[in-house]
Coordinates of C-alpha atoms in Angstrom, one line a residue:
M19 CA -2.1 -73.5 1.1
H20 CA -4.7 -76.0 2.3
R21 CA -3.6 -75.4 5.9
A22 CA -3.9 -71.7 5.4
L23 CA -7.4 -72.1 4.0
R24 CA -8.5 -74.6 6.6
E25 CA -7.2 -72.5 9.5
G26 CA -8.5 -69.2 8.2
W27 CA -5.2 -67.6 7.5
I28 CA -6.5 -66.7 4.1
A29 CA -10.2 -66.5 3.1
G30 CA -9.8 -68.0 -0.4
A31 CA -7.7 -68.3 -3.5
G32 CA -8.0 -67.9 -7.2
L33 CA -5.6 -70.2 -9.1
D34 CA -4.7 -70.5 -12.7
V35 CA -1.0 -71.6 -12.8
F36 CA 0.2 -74.8 -11.3
S37 CA 3.3 -77.0 -11.1
P38 CA 2.8 -79.6 -12.5
E39 CA 0.7 -78.0 -15.2
N40 CA -2.2 -80.4 -14.6
P41 CA -2.8 -80.3 -10.8
H42 CA -5.4 -83.1 -11.0
Q43 CA -2.5 -85.5 -11.6
D44 CA -0.7 -84.5 -8.4
P45 CA -2.4 -85.8 -5.2
R46 CA -0.9 -82.9 -3.1
W47 CA -3.3 -80.5 -4.9
H48 CA -6.5 -82.5 -4.3
P49 CA -7.4 -80.9 -0.9
V50 CA -6.8 -77.4 -2.2
L51 CA -8.8 -78.0 -5.4
A52 CA -11.7 -79.4 -3.4
H53 CA -11.9 -76.5 -1.0
P54 CA -15.1 -74.5 -1.4
S55 CA -13.2 -71.1 -1.2
V56 CA -10.9 -71.9 -4.1
V57 CA -11.6 -70.9 -7.7
V58 CA -9.6 -72.6 -10.4
T59 CA -9.5 -71.4 -14.0
S60 CA -7.6 -72.6 -17.0
Q61 CA -4.7 -70.6 -18.3
R62 CA -6.8 -70.5 -21.4
A63 CA -9.5 -68.5 -19.8
C64 CA -8.2 -65.4 -21.6
L65 CA -9.0 -67.1 -24.9
S66 CA -12.6 -66.2 -24.9
E67 CA -14.2 -64.8 -28.0
E68 CA -14.4 -61.3 -26.4
A69 CA -10.7 -61.4 -25.4
E70 CA -9.6 -62.5 -28.9
A71 CA -11.7 -59.7 -30.5
S72 CA -10.2 -57.1 -28.2
S73 CA -6.7 -58.3 -28.9
R74 CA -7.3 -58.2 -32.6
R75 CA -8.6 -54.7 -32.4
R76 CA -5.6 -53.6 -30.3
V77 CA -3.1 -55.1 -32.7
A78 CA -4.9 -53.4 -35.6
E79 CA -4.7 -50.0 -33.8
L80 CA -1.0 -50.5 -33.1
V81 CA -0.3 -51.5 -36.8
R82 CA -2.2 -48.4 -38.0
A83 CA -0.3 -46.2 -35.6
A84 CA 3.0 -47.6 -36.8
L85 CA 2.0 -47.2 -40.5
D86 CA 1.0 -43.6 -39.7
G87 CA 4.5 -43.0 -38.3
R88 CA 3.3 -42.8 -34.7
T89 CA 5.8 -45.2 -33.3
H90 CA 7.3 -43.0 -30.5
G91 CA 7.0 -45.0 -27.3
L92 CA 5.9 -48.3 -28.9
V93 CA 9.3 -50.1 -28.9
G94 CA 9.4 -52.6 -26.0
K95 CA 5.9 -51.7 -24.7
V96 CA 3.3 -54.3 -24.1
D97 CA 0.5 -51.7 -23.7
P98 CA 1.5 -48.3 -25.1
P99 CA 0.1 -45.0 -23.8
D100 CA -3.5 -44.1 -24.5
G101 CA -2.3 -41.4 -26.9
I102 CA -1.5 -44.1 -29.5
R103 CA -5.0 -45.0 -30.7

């Protein structure tokens, strides 16, 4: 990836998943992490107060729909159709 960044094959990268999980412990990642066109976020970035509140509202909506008997299309769905609200 560093070569692709350095030689202009790609303009930049946004990264949040690494192997190993902590890239700072792996010297192979150091040039990539230091590149000015790379943005690195924690996998926990989705754990903001806003994201948590939104998730809680969505779960409450889905529970209410199930309690009201509106379960059609909910089984196995991560994000059911907009009609379930």
